[in-house]
Short mmCIF file of C-alpha atoms and ligand atoms in Angstrom, two decimals:
data_model
loop_
_atom_site.label_atom_id
_atom_site.label_comp_id
_atom_site.label_asym_id
_atom_site.label_seq_id
_atom_site.Cartn_x
_atom_site.Cartn_y
_atom_site.Cartn_z
CA MET A 164 39.82 -65.13 283.18
CA ILE A 165 39.26 -61.40 282.98
CA LEU A 166 35.78 -59.97 282.59
CA SER A 167 35.85 -56.56 280.57
CA ILE A 168 33.35 -54.05 280.03
CA GLU A 169 33.14 -51.21 277.33
CA SER A 170 30.61 -48.30 277.31
CA SER A 171 32.49 -45.44 276.17
CA CYS A 172 30.02 -44.37 273.45
CA ASP A 173 27.03 -46.27 271.92
CA ASP A 174 28.09 -49.90 272.06
CA SER A 175 27.36 -51.89 275.15
CA SER A 176 29.73 -54.64 275.45
CA ILE A 177 31.26 -57.40 277.69
CA ALA A 178 33.94 -59.94 276.89
CA ILE A 179 35.60 -62.82 279.05
CA THR A 180 39.14 -63.47 277.98
CA ASP A 181 41.28 -66.49 279.17
CA ILE A 182 44.45 -65.29 280.63
CA GLU A 183 46.80 -68.10 279.76
CA THR A 184 45.61 -68.80 276.19
CA LYS A 185 44.43 -65.33 275.24
CA LYS A 186 41.31 -66.86 273.83
CA LEU A 187 37.99 -64.90 273.87
CA VAL A 188 35.59 -67.31 275.66
CA PHE A 189 32.70 -64.77 275.60
CA HIS A 190 31.93 -61.76 273.61
CA LYS A 191 28.71 -59.80 273.25
CA LYS A 192 27.89 -56.32 272.00
CA ILE A 193 24.49 -54.50 271.82
CA SER A 194 24.62 -51.42 269.66
CA GLN A 195 22.33 -48.41 269.99
CA GLU A 196 22.80 -47.24 266.28
CA LEU A 197 19.07 -47.61 265.43
CA GLN A 198 17.85 -45.53 268.74
CA HIS A 199 20.60 -42.74 267.76
CA SER A 200 19.80 -42.84 264.08
CA VAL A 201 16.63 -40.48 264.21
CA TYR A 202 18.97 -37.81 265.87
CA GLY A 203 21.73 -38.14 263.31
CA GLY A 204 24.36 -38.62 266.12
CA VAL A 205 24.85 -40.04 269.52
CA VAL A 206 22.71 -38.43 272.35
CA PRO A 207 24.82 -39.06 275.49
CA GLU A 208 21.85 -39.14 277.88
CA LEU A 209 20.01 -41.63 275.70
CA ALA A 210 23.23 -43.76 275.29
CA ALA A 211 23.61 -43.91 279.14
CA ARG A 212 20.12 -44.92 279.77
CA LEU A 213 20.44 -47.57 277.10
CA HIS A 214 23.78 -48.95 278.63
CA VAL A 215 21.67 -49.27 281.88
CA GLU A 216 19.34 -51.91 280.19
CA ALA A 217 21.83 -53.58 277.90
CA LEU A 218 24.91 -54.11 280.24
CA PRO A 219 23.09 -56.25 282.96
CA LYS A 220 21.37 -58.26 280.21
CA ILE A 221 24.69 -59.22 278.71
CA LEU A 222 26.07 -60.01 282.20
CA GLU A 223 23.32 -62.28 282.88
CA GLU A 224 24.55 -64.53 279.92
CA CYS A 225 28.17 -64.89 281.26
CA LYS A 226 27.45 -65.63 284.85
CA GLU A 227 28.71 -69.15 284.51
CA TYR A 228 32.21 -67.98 284.05
CA PHE A 229 32.23 -65.80 287.48
CA PRO A 230 33.98 -68.56 289.40
CA LYS A 231 36.74 -68.54 286.93
CA LEU A 232 37.25 -64.69 287.07
CA LYS A 233 40.61 -63.31 288.36
CA ALA A 234 40.00 -59.61 287.46
CA ILE A 235 37.25 -57.05 286.21
CA ALA A 236 38.43 -54.52 283.51
CA VAL A 237 36.56 -51.45 282.15
CA THR A 238 37.13 -48.62 279.80
CA ASN A 239 37.61 -45.51 281.89
CA ALA A 240 38.90 -42.90 279.37
CA PRO A 241 38.42 -41.35 276.88
CA GLY A 242 34.78 -41.28 275.96
CA LEU A 243 31.43 -39.76 276.83
CA SER A 244 31.36 -39.17 280.79
CA VAL A 245 27.94 -40.21 281.37
CA THR A 246 28.21 -43.57 279.31
CA LEU A 247 31.75 -44.37 280.78
CA MET A 248 30.06 -44.04 284.17
CA GLU A 249 27.68 -46.84 283.56
CA GLY A 250 30.59 -49.51 282.70
CA VAL A 251 32.71 -48.08 285.59
CA THR A 252 29.80 -48.39 288.01
CA MET A 253 29.22 -52.12 287.07
CA ALA A 254 32.97 -52.79 287.06
CA LYS A 255 33.21 -51.42 290.68
CA ALA A 256 30.09 -53.35 291.87
CA LEU A 257 31.58 -56.67 290.29
CA SER A 258 34.87 -55.94 291.84
CA VAL A 259 33.42 -55.41 295.28
CA SER A 260 30.97 -58.30 295.21
CA LEU A 261 33.39 -60.81 293.66
CA ASN A 262 36.49 -59.47 295.45
CA LEU A 263 38.53 -59.14 292.36
CA PRO A 264 41.18 -56.42 291.35
CA LEU A 265 40.00 -53.69 289.08
CA ILE A 266 41.84 -52.75 285.77
CA ALA A 267 41.22 -49.39 284.23
CA VAL A 268 41.71 -49.42 280.36
CA ASN A 269 42.35 -46.57 277.87
CA HIS A 270 40.01 -47.00 275.10
CA LEU A 271 42.52 -45.85 272.42
CA LYS A 272 45.00 -48.48 273.54
CA GLY A 273 41.90 -50.86 273.29
CA HIS A 274 41.47 -49.92 269.67
CA ILE A 275 45.29 -50.56 269.16
CA TYR A 276 44.94 -53.94 270.81
CA SER A 277 41.92 -54.91 268.51
CA LEU A 278 44.77 -55.97 266.18
CA PHE A 279 46.08 -58.60 268.59
CA ILE A 280 42.92 -60.26 269.82
CA GLU A 281 43.63 -63.86 270.43
CA LYS A 282 47.13 -63.15 269.02
CA GLU A 283 50.65 -61.96 270.22
CA GLU A 284 51.55 -58.26 270.15
CA VAL A 285 53.47 -56.83 267.24
CA PHE A 286 55.79 -53.94 268.02
CA PRO A 287 57.17 -51.40 266.99
CA THR A 288 54.05 -50.46 264.89
CA THR A 289 53.00 -47.21 263.55
CA ILE A 290 49.25 -46.93 263.87
CA LEU A 291 46.60 -44.89 262.07
CA LEU A 292 43.68 -44.61 264.54
CA VAL A 293 40.51 -43.49 262.90
CA SER A 294 37.33 -43.52 264.80
CA GLY A 295 34.38 -41.16 265.64
CA GLY A 296 36.33 -39.16 268.23
CA HIS A 297 39.92 -39.54 267.00
CA THR A 298 42.06 -39.22 263.90
CA GLN A 299 45.61 -40.02 265.17
CA ILE A 300 48.86 -41.38 264.13
CA ILE A 301 50.64 -43.20 266.92
CA GLU A 302 54.14 -44.82 267.43
CA ALA A 303 53.64 -47.81 269.59
CA ASN A 304 56.71 -49.62 271.03
CA SER A 305 54.90 -51.41 273.83
CA LEU A 306 51.66 -50.97 275.71
CA LYS A 307 53.38 -48.51 278.15
CA ASP A 308 55.31 -46.81 275.38
CA MET A 309 53.12 -45.15 272.87
CA LYS A 310 53.74 -41.82 271.34
CA LEU A 311 51.19 -39.53 269.70
CA ILE A 312 52.75 -38.06 266.51
CA ALA A 313 49.87 -36.55 264.77
CA SER A 314 46.09 -35.81 265.46
CA THR A 315 43.28 -33.73 264.10
CA MET A 316 43.00 -30.16 264.98
CA ASP A 317 39.12 -30.35 264.68
CA ASP A 318 36.68 -33.02 263.58
CA SER A 319 37.76 -36.57 263.23
CA PHE A 320 37.69 -38.66 260.05
CA GLY A 321 34.73 -40.78 261.26
CA GLU A 322 32.71 -37.71 262.44
CA SER A 323 33.06 -36.14 259.19
CA PHE A 324 31.12 -38.94 257.70
CA ASP A 325 28.61 -38.82 260.39
CA LYS A 326 28.01 -35.18 259.68
CA VAL A 327 27.86 -35.48 255.84
CA ALA A 328 25.31 -38.00 256.34
CA LYS A 329 23.24 -36.00 258.80
CA MET A 330 23.31 -32.98 256.35
CA MET A 331 21.58 -35.19 253.87
CA ASN A 332 19.33 -37.13 256.37
CA LEU A 333 20.87 -40.37 255.66
CA GLY A 334 20.92 -41.73 259.29
CA TYR A 335 23.52 -42.76 261.75
CA PRO A 336 26.45 -43.80 261.84
CA GLY A 337 27.35 -42.15 258.45
CA GLY A 338 30.50 -44.03 257.61
CA PRO A 339 28.96 -47.07 256.29
CA ILE A 340 26.00 -45.22 254.77
CA VAL A 341 28.15 -42.69 252.98
CA GLN A 342 30.49 -45.48 251.71
CA GLU A 343 27.54 -47.40 250.37
CA LYS A 344 26.13 -44.44 248.53
CA GLY A 345 29.55 -43.44 247.35
CA LEU A 346 30.00 -46.74 245.51
CA LYS A 347 27.12 -45.58 242.98
CA GLY A 348 28.38 -42.17 242.74
CA ASP A 349 30.74 -40.17 240.52
CA GLU A 350 33.71 -39.31 242.65
CA ASN A 351 34.74 -36.42 240.09
CA ARG A 352 31.58 -34.56 240.02
CA PHE A 353 32.45 -32.22 242.92
CA ASP A 354 36.02 -30.85 243.27
CA PHE A 355 36.34 -30.69 247.16
CA PRO A 356 39.51 -29.14 248.56
CA VAL A 357 41.90 -31.67 249.94
CA PRO A 358 42.43 -30.08 253.68
CA LEU A 359 45.96 -28.78 254.61
CA ARG A 360 47.36 -29.59 251.19
CA GLN A 361 50.00 -26.82 251.52
CA SER A 362 50.75 -27.43 255.19
CA PRO A 363 54.28 -29.25 255.85
CA ASN A 364 52.88 -30.53 259.08
CA ILE A 365 51.64 -34.01 259.67
CA GLU A 366 48.30 -33.12 261.10
CA PHE A 367 44.59 -33.36 260.12
CA SER A 368 41.56 -31.17 259.83
CA TYR A 369 38.13 -32.04 258.65
CA SER A 370 35.97 -28.90 259.42
CA GLY A 371 36.93 -27.30 256.19
CA LEU A 372 35.89 -30.21 254.02
CA LYS A 373 32.67 -30.67 255.94
CA ASN A 374 31.85 -26.96 255.29
CA ALA A 375 32.53 -27.27 251.63
CA VAL A 376 30.36 -30.16 251.39
CA ARG A 377 27.54 -28.43 253.25
CA MET A 378 27.92 -25.40 250.81
CA GLN A 379 27.63 -27.80 247.81
CA ILE A 380 24.52 -29.49 249.14
CA GLU A 381 22.96 -26.09 249.80
CA LYS A 382 23.77 -25.01 246.20
CA LEU A 383 22.26 -28.21 244.77
CA GLU A 384 19.14 -27.71 246.93
CA ASN A 385 18.59 -24.19 245.80
CA GLU A 386 18.39 -25.41 242.32
CA LYS A 387 16.07 -28.47 242.94
CA PRO A 388 15.39 -31.13 245.66
CA LEU A 389 18.50 -33.79 245.89
CA GLU A 390 17.89 -36.72 243.78
CA GLU A 391 19.50 -40.03 244.66
CA GLN A 392 22.29 -39.58 242.27
CA ASP A 393 23.17 -36.23 243.69
CA ILE A 394 23.44 -37.76 247.00
CA CYS A 395 25.64 -40.65 245.65
CA ASP A 396 27.97 -38.20 243.89
CA VAL A 397 28.36 -35.93 246.94
CA CYS A 398 29.29 -39.04 249.09
CA ALA A 399 31.72 -40.32 246.62
CA SER A 400 33.30 -36.95 245.85
CA PHE A 401 33.42 -36.38 249.73
CA GLU A 402 34.91 -39.85 250.72
CA LYS A 403 37.39 -39.64 247.60
CA THR A 404 38.84 -36.12 249.39
CA ALA A 405 38.57 -37.37 252.83
CA VAL A 406 40.72 -40.47 252.19
CA ALA A 407 43.19 -38.24 249.96
CA HIS A 408 43.82 -36.09 253.08
CA ILE A 409 44.80 -39.06 255.11
CA MET A 410 46.97 -40.58 252.20
CA GLN A 411 48.73 -37.06 251.55
CA LYS A 412 49.90 -37.01 255.25
CA LEU A 413 50.81 -40.69 255.42
CA LYS A 414 52.93 -40.24 252.20
CA LYS A 415 54.61 -37.55 253.91
CA LEU A 416 55.28 -39.34 257.04
CA PHE A 417 56.58 -42.55 254.93
CA LYS A 418 59.07 -40.14 253.14
CA THR A 419 60.73 -39.30 256.60
CA LYS A 420 60.89 -42.98 257.54
CA VAL A 421 59.14 -46.01 256.28
CA PRO A 422 57.92 -47.95 259.29
CA LYS A 423 58.63 -51.55 259.79
CA ASN A 424 55.06 -52.31 260.67
CA PHE A 425 51.92 -50.26 260.07
CA ALA A 426 48.29 -50.61 261.26
CA ILE A 427 44.99 -49.10 260.82
CA VAL A 428 42.57 -49.49 263.60
CA GLY A 429 39.16 -47.73 265.04
CA GLY A 430 35.61 -47.87 263.78
CA ALA A 431 36.46 -45.93 260.54
CA SER A 432 39.18 -48.29 259.56
CA ALA A 433 36.44 -50.36 258.22
CA ASN A 434 36.30 -47.88 255.28
CA ILE A 435 37.18 -49.88 252.02
CA ARG A 436 38.65 -46.93 250.15
CA LEU A 437 40.90 -46.07 253.05
CA ARG A 438 42.20 -49.70 253.46
CA GLY A 439 42.83 -50.10 249.70
CA ALA A 440 44.86 -46.91 249.47
CA ILE A 441 46.81 -47.86 252.59
CA GLU A 442 47.23 -51.46 251.45
CA LYS A 443 48.79 -50.10 248.22
CA LEU A 444 51.14 -47.53 250.03
CA CYS A 445 52.29 -50.35 252.13
CA GLN A 446 52.89 -52.65 249.31
CA GLU A 447 54.80 -50.11 247.39
CA LYS A 448 56.95 -49.18 250.39
CA ARG A 449 57.44 -52.71 251.52
CA CYS A 450 56.11 -52.16 255.07
CA LYS A 451 54.01 -54.88 256.66
CA LEU A 452 50.34 -53.91 257.16
CA TYR A 453 48.16 -55.04 260.02
CA LEU A 454 44.30 -54.70 259.95
CA SER A 455 41.74 -55.55 262.73
CA GLU A 456 39.19 -58.15 261.76
CA LEU A 457 36.30 -56.04 260.78
CA LYS A 458 34.16 -57.31 263.60
CA TYR A 459 36.66 -55.65 266.02
CA CYS A 460 36.94 -52.44 264.31
CA SER A 461 34.01 -50.46 266.08
CA ASP A 462 33.88 -50.31 269.77
CA ASN A 463 33.87 -53.54 271.64
CA ALA A 464 35.00 -55.22 275.00
CA ALA A 465 37.09 -57.88 273.42
CA MET A 466 39.76 -55.33 272.44
CA ILE A 467 39.45 -53.92 276.17
CA GLY A 468 40.06 -57.41 277.53
CA ARG A 469 43.13 -57.83 275.24
CA VAL A 470 44.83 -54.88 276.88
CA ALA A 471 43.54 -55.98 280.16
CA LEU A 472 45.66 -59.19 279.82
CA GLU A 473 48.84 -57.23 279.55
CA GLN A 474 47.87 -55.14 282.51
CA TYR A 475 46.84 -58.12 284.55
CA LYS A 476 50.59 -59.58 283.98
CA VAL A 477 52.21 -56.62 285.43
CA LYS A 478 49.58 -56.37 288.16
CA ASP A 479 48.48 -52.79 286.75
CA PHE A 480 45.48 -52.49 289.10
CA THR A 481 43.35 -49.69 290.32
CA THR A 482 40.87 -49.43 293.24
CA ILE A 483 37.40 -48.52 293.35
CA GLU A 484 38.50 -45.15 295.03
CA GLU A 485 41.07 -44.39 292.63
CA ILE A 486 39.46 -45.18 289.28
CA ASP A 487 38.52 -42.05 287.59
CA ILE A 488 36.50 -41.26 284.54
CA GLN A 489 38.31 -38.95 282.06
CA SER A 490 36.14 -38.02 279.10
CA ARG A 491 39.31 -36.34 277.41
CA ILE A 492 42.86 -37.33 277.29
CA LYS A 493 45.52 -36.18 275.03
CA GLU A 494 48.48 -38.42 275.76
CA PHE A 495 48.63 -41.96 276.30
O1 KG4 B 134 35.56 -46.77 266.91
P1 KG4 B 134 34.24 -46.36 266.91
O2 KG4 B 134 33.21 -47.57 266.86
O3 KG4 B 134 33.66 -45.36 267.89
C1 KG4 B 134 34.46 -44.47 268.37
O4 KG4 B 134 35.37 -44.66 269.17
O5 KG4 B 134 34.46 -43.31 267.91
O6 KG4 B 134 33.94 -45.57 265.36
C2 KG4 B 134 32.95 -45.04 264.88
C3 KG4 B 134 32.88 -44.22 263.85
C4 KG4 B 134 31.78 -43.43 263.47
O7 KG4 B 134 32.04 -42.24 263.19
C5 KG4 B 134 31.25 -44.10 262.03
O8 KG4 B 134 30.71 -43.27 261.09
C6 KG4 B 134 32.75 -44.54 261.45
O9 KG4 B 134 33.40 -44.94 262.56
N1 KG4 B 134 32.72 -45.55 260.37
C7 KG4 B 134 33.19 -45.37 259.19
C8 KG4 B 134 32.84 -46.52 258.53
N2 KG4 B 134 32.49 -47.41 259.52
C9 KG4 B 134 32.22 -46.75 260.51
N3 KG4 B 134 33.56 -44.18 258.78
C10 KG4 B 134 34.03 -44.33 257.29
N4 KG4 B 134 33.80 -45.53 256.52
C11 KG4 B 134 33.24 -46.49 257.10
N5 KG4 B 134 33.09 -47.68 256.41
ZN1 ZN B 135 36.29 -46.36 269.78
#
């Protein structure tokens, strides 16, 4: 079995995966959303301190599997360096004390492998990765052969939901809250411009849309305090535009070549409107669509363990001296 640890942002999670059967024999996650909610976003130092409390607690619960372990896996990049460090330090200690090899896992590959938890891999797949830190399109042919074909020039899709929620003091994470409010709103009340509409390139940008929403909120607040219906209408109109931006670029991509398989992964892939629009596009284009189970969309150690299985097979190990923390990485 492989023990995997995830601490790249605000979720402390540990999983144990059976190497032969790919079965997830243990999986637990402690989220810090409530603690960060008052700040309207993740506070790295606070997140690190909370990992220090949560990770050993979870570890305590899976001690019975220790004799069966063959390797320790951990997310080492990308993410918040102070929180990555907590998981990596725990992994190093386990590797030394249990005398087991160490596997360093890329968090973004983890999101991609959230599609394959307890399942076989499916390649080639074109993947839309939408999370709090990333908005990317990746062409994946295998774990080792992944090519970034588009990304955001500024904010990410999920981050823009967090920021819109913060503007109206709705709490964190913004994605589920904005989605919920949007369901009760009028998506046509505000006409926000779809980003990069004229650009022929397949790339993303969310800072302009975020500013347009901010200006609209300020305009409303200058007239009178925001009412619940105003909030719901802003959320619906913003979400419609945020999704329209992705769909416009995906349609452009599908025009050049319809992929055989398509998938959406990452925390923000839980967005119902986005899922619905992509389902429709894939149906029209007869492209097979893969979605992660909702419980595996946001950060978790099960997806890290699934990548680690593949790395274990080819003995892709690292050492406690070599393993490094990289908060930012551009390529796979
Ligand atoms: O993948 P994830 O758990 O963490 C990162 O690696 O960033 O993604 C979290 C992000 C947050 O920005 C959150 O607001 C967003 O995913 N998110 C959503 C939804 N659920 C979560 N964004 C839009 N709609 C949602 N339903
Ligand atoms: Zn993530």
